[in-house]
XYZ file of C-alpha atoms in Angstrom:
387
model
C -1.989 57.869 -11.873
C -5.565 58.509 -12.979
C -8.758 56.471 -13.236
C -8.079 54.636 -10.007
C -11.685 54.074 -8.902
C -12.823 50.836 -10.576
C -16.059 48.847 -10.478
C -15.874 45.142 -11.355
C -19.071 43.183 -12.026
C -18.692 39.514 -11.148
C -17.146 37.695 -8.168
C -16.279 34.299 -9.651
C -12.678 33.947 -10.889
C -11.709 36.794 -13.241
C -13.263 39.547 -11.127
C -11.503 38.772 -7.823
C -8.255 38.029 -9.680
C -8.367 41.452 -11.334
C -9.266 43.041 -7.983
C -6.132 41.494 -6.442
C -3.870 42.942 -9.140
C -5.494 46.376 -9.221
C -5.307 46.719 -5.444
C -1.612 45.851 -5.629
C -1.149 48.670 -8.154
C -2.887 51.199 -5.923
C -6.435 51.176 -7.339
C -9.627 51.461 -5.304
C -11.784 48.501 -6.306
C -15.434 47.679 -5.767
C -16.792 44.282 -6.846
C -20.551 43.864 -7.301
C -22.068 40.376 -7.480
C -25.684 39.459 -8.177
C -25.584 36.363 -5.964
C -26.301 36.961 -2.277
C -22.937 35.500 -1.229
C -19.798 34.039 -2.694
C -20.795 30.944 -4.642
C -19.017 27.942 -3.151
C -19.862 25.204 -5.624
C -19.276 24.629 -9.292
C -17.073 22.422 -11.381
C -13.375 21.800 -10.975
C -11.106 24.163 -12.904
C -7.562 23.505 -14.006
C -4.295 25.136 -15.024
C -1.423 23.872 -17.135
C 1.833 25.079 -18.582
C 4.367 27.753 -17.625
C 2.093 30.708 -18.456
C -0.616 29.700 -16.004
C 1.920 28.770 -13.322
C 3.865 32.023 -13.782
C 0.731 34.132 -13.273
C -0.247 32.151 -10.174
C 3.247 32.511 -8.753
C 3.358 36.267 -9.416
C -0.011 36.596 -7.694
C 1.433 34.844 -4.669
C -1.294 32.178 -4.571
C 0.507 29.131 -5.930
C 1.222 27.583 -2.527
C -2.418 27.962 -1.465
C -3.665 26.473 -4.735
C -1.325 23.509 -4.397
C -2.634 23.016 -0.874
C -6.243 23.041 -2.097
C -5.785 21.150 -5.345
C -7.961 18.104 -5.879
C -5.644 16.230 -8.231
C -6.902 15.073 -11.628
C -8.632 11.668 -11.547
C -8.910 9.163 -14.378
C -12.478 8.685 -15.627
C -13.777 5.496 -17.205
C -16.084 5.400 -20.209
C -18.445 2.474 -19.602
C -21.211 0.642 -21.445
C -24.745 0.123 -20.178
C -23.554 -2.816 -18.053
C -20.760 -0.812 -16.464
C -17.971 -2.487 -18.417
C -14.964 -0.247 -19.119
C -14.560 0.878 -22.730
C -11.781 3.455 -22.396
C -10.136 5.757 -19.840
C -9.897 9.550 -19.918
C -6.625 10.242 -18.041
C -6.742 12.805 -15.257
C -4.165 15.016 -16.931
C -6.501 15.483 -19.915
C -9.485 16.753 -17.939
C -7.626 18.168 -14.926
C -4.503 19.753 -16.381
C -1.422 19.943 -14.170
C -3.233 21.648 -11.293
C -6.906 21.072 -10.574
C -8.916 22.919 -7.925
C -12.593 23.291 -7.147
C -13.965 26.513 -8.598
C -15.479 27.461 -5.253
C -12.171 27.004 -3.431
C -10.362 29.179 -5.965
C -13.033 31.868 -5.791
C -12.821 31.887 -1.972
C -9.029 32.175 -2.084
C -9.060 35.103 -4.511
C -11.901 36.785 -2.607
C -9.987 36.596 0.698
C -6.806 37.868 -0.902
C -8.567 40.829 -2.512
C -10.487 41.738 0.643
C -7.246 41.683 2.602
C -5.872 44.138 0.021
C -8.749 46.538 0.715
C -11.252 45.710 -2.036
C -14.935 46.301 -1.380
C -17.534 43.626 -2.209
C -21.259 44.242 -2.660
C -23.308 41.042 -2.830
C -26.963 40.674 -3.798
C -26.935 43.583 -6.221
C -26.581 44.153 -9.940
C -25.939 47.016 -12.357
C -29.023 48.435 -14.088
C -27.497 51.215 -16.200
C -24.147 52.623 -17.327
C -23.900 56.247 -18.443
C -20.477 57.383 -19.553
C -19.372 60.986 -19.119
C -16.095 62.713 -19.913
C -14.739 61.920 -16.457
C -16.315 58.613 -15.496
C -19.216 56.157 -15.647
C -22.422 56.852 -13.724
C -23.753 53.511 -12.500
C -27.181 52.664 -11.131
C -27.957 49.464 -9.270
C -30.983 47.298 -8.523
C -30.682 47.925 -4.789
C -27.812 50.255 -3.942
C -27.550 53.999 -4.454
C -26.084 55.283 -7.736
C -22.314 55.775 -7.830
C -19.731 57.072 -10.267
C -16.590 55.162 -11.143
C -13.651 55.946 -13.384
C -13.775 52.540 -15.099
C -16.154 49.546 -15.209
C -15.091 45.959 -15.860
C -17.501 43.233 -16.939
C -16.195 39.972 -15.470
C -19.706 38.603 -15.136
C -19.638 35.533 -17.330
C -21.022 34.401 -20.630
C -24.404 36.048 -19.901
C -22.647 39.296 -18.993
C -24.918 42.096 -17.784
C -22.176 44.678 -18.394
C -21.684 43.506 -21.974
C -25.431 43.799 -22.598
C -25.630 47.288 -21.151
C -22.490 48.686 -22.808
C -22.221 46.709 -26.072
C -25.693 45.385 -26.935
C -27.973 42.336 -26.686
C -26.540 38.948 -25.766
C -27.777 37.459 -29.047
C -25.308 39.677 -30.919
C -22.286 38.097 -29.221
C -23.191 34.633 -27.880
C -23.391 31.744 -30.350
C -25.263 28.635 -29.215
C -23.324 25.483 -30.159
C -26.154 22.969 -30.115
C -25.616 21.402 -26.676
C -26.449 21.981 -23.018
C -24.683 20.905 -19.856
C -25.837 20.499 -16.289
C -24.100 20.045 -12.931
C -25.651 18.582 -9.781
C -24.081 18.174 -6.354
C -25.190 14.926 -4.718
C -22.300 14.111 -2.324
C -21.473 10.492 -1.433
C -24.177 9.152 -3.712
C -22.252 7.386 -6.465
C -18.860 6.444 -5.025
C -15.369 7.691 -5.716
C -14.626 6.033 -9.080
C -15.659 8.455 -11.866
C -17.687 6.901 -14.676
C -18.983 8.291 -17.980
C -21.803 6.761 -20.009
C -22.886 7.770 -23.508
C -25.821 7.223 -25.781
C -25.996 9.160 -29.053
C -26.278 12.867 -28.278
C -26.270 12.307 -24.499
C -23.616 11.909 -21.831
C -24.001 11.386 -18.099
C -21.097 11.183 -15.640
C -21.065 10.261 -11.974
C -18.342 11.068 -9.476
C -16.166 13.052 -11.858
C -14.253 16.324 -11.364
C -16.915 18.552 -12.890
C -19.601 17.642 -10.364
C -21.073 14.651 -8.563
C -23.434 14.340 -11.526
C -22.588 15.911 -14.868
C -24.699 15.964 -18.035
C -24.075 17.026 -21.633
C -26.753 16.649 -24.293
C -27.527 17.792 -27.815
C -30.664 19.907 -28.188
C -32.266 22.701 -30.147
C -32.188 26.036 -28.335
C -34.349 25.833 -25.206
C -36.384 28.512 -23.495
C -36.234 28.296 -19.708
C -35.685 30.524 -16.684
C -31.968 30.421 -15.732
C -32.904 31.353 -12.152
C -35.580 28.669 -11.668
C -33.847 25.530 -10.389
C -36.915 23.314 -10.624
C -37.574 24.330 -14.220
C -33.956 23.588 -15.131
C -34.221 20.180 -13.469
C -37.284 19.376 -15.578
C -35.306 20.164 -18.737
C -32.689 17.553 -17.803
C -35.199 14.984 -16.564
C -37.010 15.200 -19.893
C -33.784 15.075 -21.926
C -32.577 11.901 -20.144
C -35.826 9.966 -19.926
C -35.282 6.352 -20.921
C -31.471 6.430 -20.792
C -29.710 3.291 -19.621
C -26.904 2.473 -17.167
C -27.328 4.173 -13.745
C -29.092 7.175 -15.210
C -32.442 6.599 -13.390
C -30.645 6.649 -10.022
C -28.716 9.780 -10.993
C -31.925 11.493 -12.110
C -33.550 10.576 -8.793
C -30.668 12.314 -7.011
C -31.152 15.348 -9.232
C -34.784 15.584 -8.138
C -33.693 15.799 -4.506
C -30.758 18.223 -4.702
C -30.934 21.996 -4.379
C -27.472 22.483 -5.866
C -28.130 22.304 -9.614
C -27.034 24.319 -12.625
C -27.958 24.197 -16.322
C -26.624 26.270 -19.196
C -25.924 26.136 -22.892
C -22.576 25.276 -24.461
C -21.936 28.545 -26.237
C -19.156 30.733 -27.589
C -18.668 34.472 -27.220
C -17.497 36.301 -30.342
C -16.856 40.014 -30.009
C -14.787 42.372 -32.175
C -13.515 44.528 -29.307
C -13.036 44.053 -25.590
C -13.547 47.698 -24.617
C -15.973 50.496 -25.307
C -15.044 53.828 -23.810
C -14.475 53.368 -20.086
C -15.993 49.857 -20.027
C -13.927 46.728 -20.646
C -14.691 42.992 -20.643
C -12.701 40.202 -18.993
C -12.954 36.418 -18.990
C -16.066 34.640 -20.232
C -17.812 37.935 -20.883
C -15.335 38.547 -23.727
C -13.939 35.149 -24.755
C -15.999 32.247 -23.465
C -16.239 28.809 -25.034
C -18.165 26.717 -22.542
C -16.492 23.505 -21.335
C -13.557 23.987 -23.712
C -11.197 23.698 -20.750
C -9.478 27.097 -20.967
C -11.928 29.471 -19.288
C -10.244 29.851 -15.889
C -6.779 30.071 -17.399
C -7.909 32.774 -19.809
C -9.575 34.704 -16.969
C -6.475 34.558 -14.732
C -4.041 35.532 -17.483
C -6.461 38.189 -18.801
C -6.707 39.756 -15.356
C -2.916 39.876 -15.110
C -2.550 41.539 -18.511
C -5.413 44.017 -18.085
C -4.283 45.188 -14.646
C -0.652 45.360 -15.737
C -1.448 47.460 -18.792
C -3.552 49.850 -16.714
C -0.680 50.273 -14.253
C 1.878 50.624 -17.032
C -0.233 53.295 -18.751
C -0.676 55.251 -15.519
C -4.419 54.642 -15.656
C -4.834 55.919 -19.212
C -7.672 53.549 -20.105
C -7.583 54.187 -23.847
C -3.943 53.140 -24.056
C -4.294 50.279 -21.560
C -7.411 48.775 -23.134
C -5.837 48.892 -26.584
C -2.668 47.172 -25.341
C -4.696 44.592 -23.426
C -6.553 43.620 -26.537
C -3.518 43.674 -28.800
C -1.527 41.533 -26.395
C -4.263 39.115 -25.439
C -6.568 38.501 -28.400
C -4.186 36.048 -30.071
C -4.009 33.998 -26.864
C -7.780 34.055 -26.473
C -8.310 32.682 -29.980
C -8.544 29.208 -28.489
C -12.038 30.257 -27.350
C -13.072 30.502 -31.006
C -12.281 26.851 -31.636
C -14.039 23.572 -31.033
C -17.254 22.432 -29.417
C -16.943 20.256 -26.330
C -20.508 19.059 -26.858
C -19.601 16.997 -29.936
C -16.683 15.467 -28.036
C -18.484 14.671 -24.801
C -21.821 13.685 -26.321
C -21.107 12.344 -29.845
C -24.132 12.187 -32.114
C -23.848 8.525 -33.186
C -22.579 5.241 -31.833
C -19.766 5.217 -34.400
C -18.616 8.638 -33.203
C -18.768 7.447 -29.603
C -16.522 4.522 -30.521
C -14.146 6.843 -32.378
C -13.918 9.179 -29.362
C -13.177 6.247 -27.083
C -10.516 4.951 -29.471
C -8.721 8.293 -29.268
C -8.084 7.630 -25.588
C -6.970 4.064 -26.228
C -4.367 5.214 -28.757
C -1.303 6.522 -26.936
C -0.078 8.343 -30.068
C -3.362 10.199 -30.622
C -3.569 11.072 -26.928
C -0.065 12.510 -26.956
C -0.961 14.624 -29.964
C -4.080 15.943 -28.213
C -2.098 16.808 -25.101
C 0.616 18.533 -27.146
C -2.006 20.618 -28.909
C -3.728 21.739 -25.695
C -0.376 22.495 -24.060
C 0.456 24.714 -27.012
C -2.776 26.675 -26.626
C -2.122 27.193 -22.911
C 1.323 28.713 -23.464
C 0.705 30.751 -26.627
C 1.483 34.178 -25.151
C 4.565 36.101 -24.000
C 3.945 37.612 -20.581
C 5.271 41.021 -19.729
C 6.918 41.302 -16.352
C 5.206 44.526 -15.400
C 7.619 46.790 -13.521
C 8.069 45.598 -9.968
C 8.145 49.156 -8.655
C 4.461 49.402 -9.549
C 3.658 46.598 -7.138
C 2.891 47.135 -3.502
């Protein structure tokens, strides 16, 4: 087998999952992550359907995930006085299995380290130069190294995609909304509530975060690494909003655990370029659409399996990965969660709430999402390749 020395950029979900599979197939894996340590927080992620469960079972992590699962919780839509308007059932937002993103990342990290994978935190790739035999990689802090293959599993703002494919603006489409997450434990009680005004949504105590915001906006210019600047964006966007919003904003001012990003979609005509390939949100993101973690886990399974099946021939493996996976990833090209979570008018808010009050409409929505989650035939990559 050739091309066994692999660099993965990104230590969230897709990167460590791919590291687990590649190590099982005999690859030497290094994972580089810009953050100084494994990021513990973040929103809840979920899995549903036989495809997701099959991949988790074949990874050998299903029992651990079931042990760590949070369990989907119903969320109430309320008016400004706190009166219930509708209920979003836990199975809609939390799938069949829900787990905190940080817990899943820790689990996959530990499993991949135990398999011999190397992690380098607090560093980032600065250049990729492909040769006939490999990719010469330079880093912000570490010494240059050469790898056989490089994988960009570094999210919607992928550094690897920018370096290998071109500017972010060529591949990331802004969908007219932003979202923010703030951790303010034990501040708003255990019963999740969602409040809307036209173009704005605020939630307290839900599965995404202790405080969760979605709002319509023109494209904003802010520093993604400046927490205080990001807080100011949200404080300005939610000024004057009713319900418990002033209290929630006061908690935002005091927390250090805060994240803001756009709701955006990645559209790219190929997942690989030479010896560089993209995985997860770097290749097929649609923020808050509810399929990101499932796509990353299944994508890692397919990419690693095709590399093993092709004996490390990256040209064959990358082509088969894209051919076998692009149809499944098409769900990332659909929809905009911003319009659903933060409807633009009061009439659209009422219509959204009615969808959850109608059992027939809700069943149709669930059937549609279940279909998206299972729309792929998994290969059972030869067991003799596994170690």
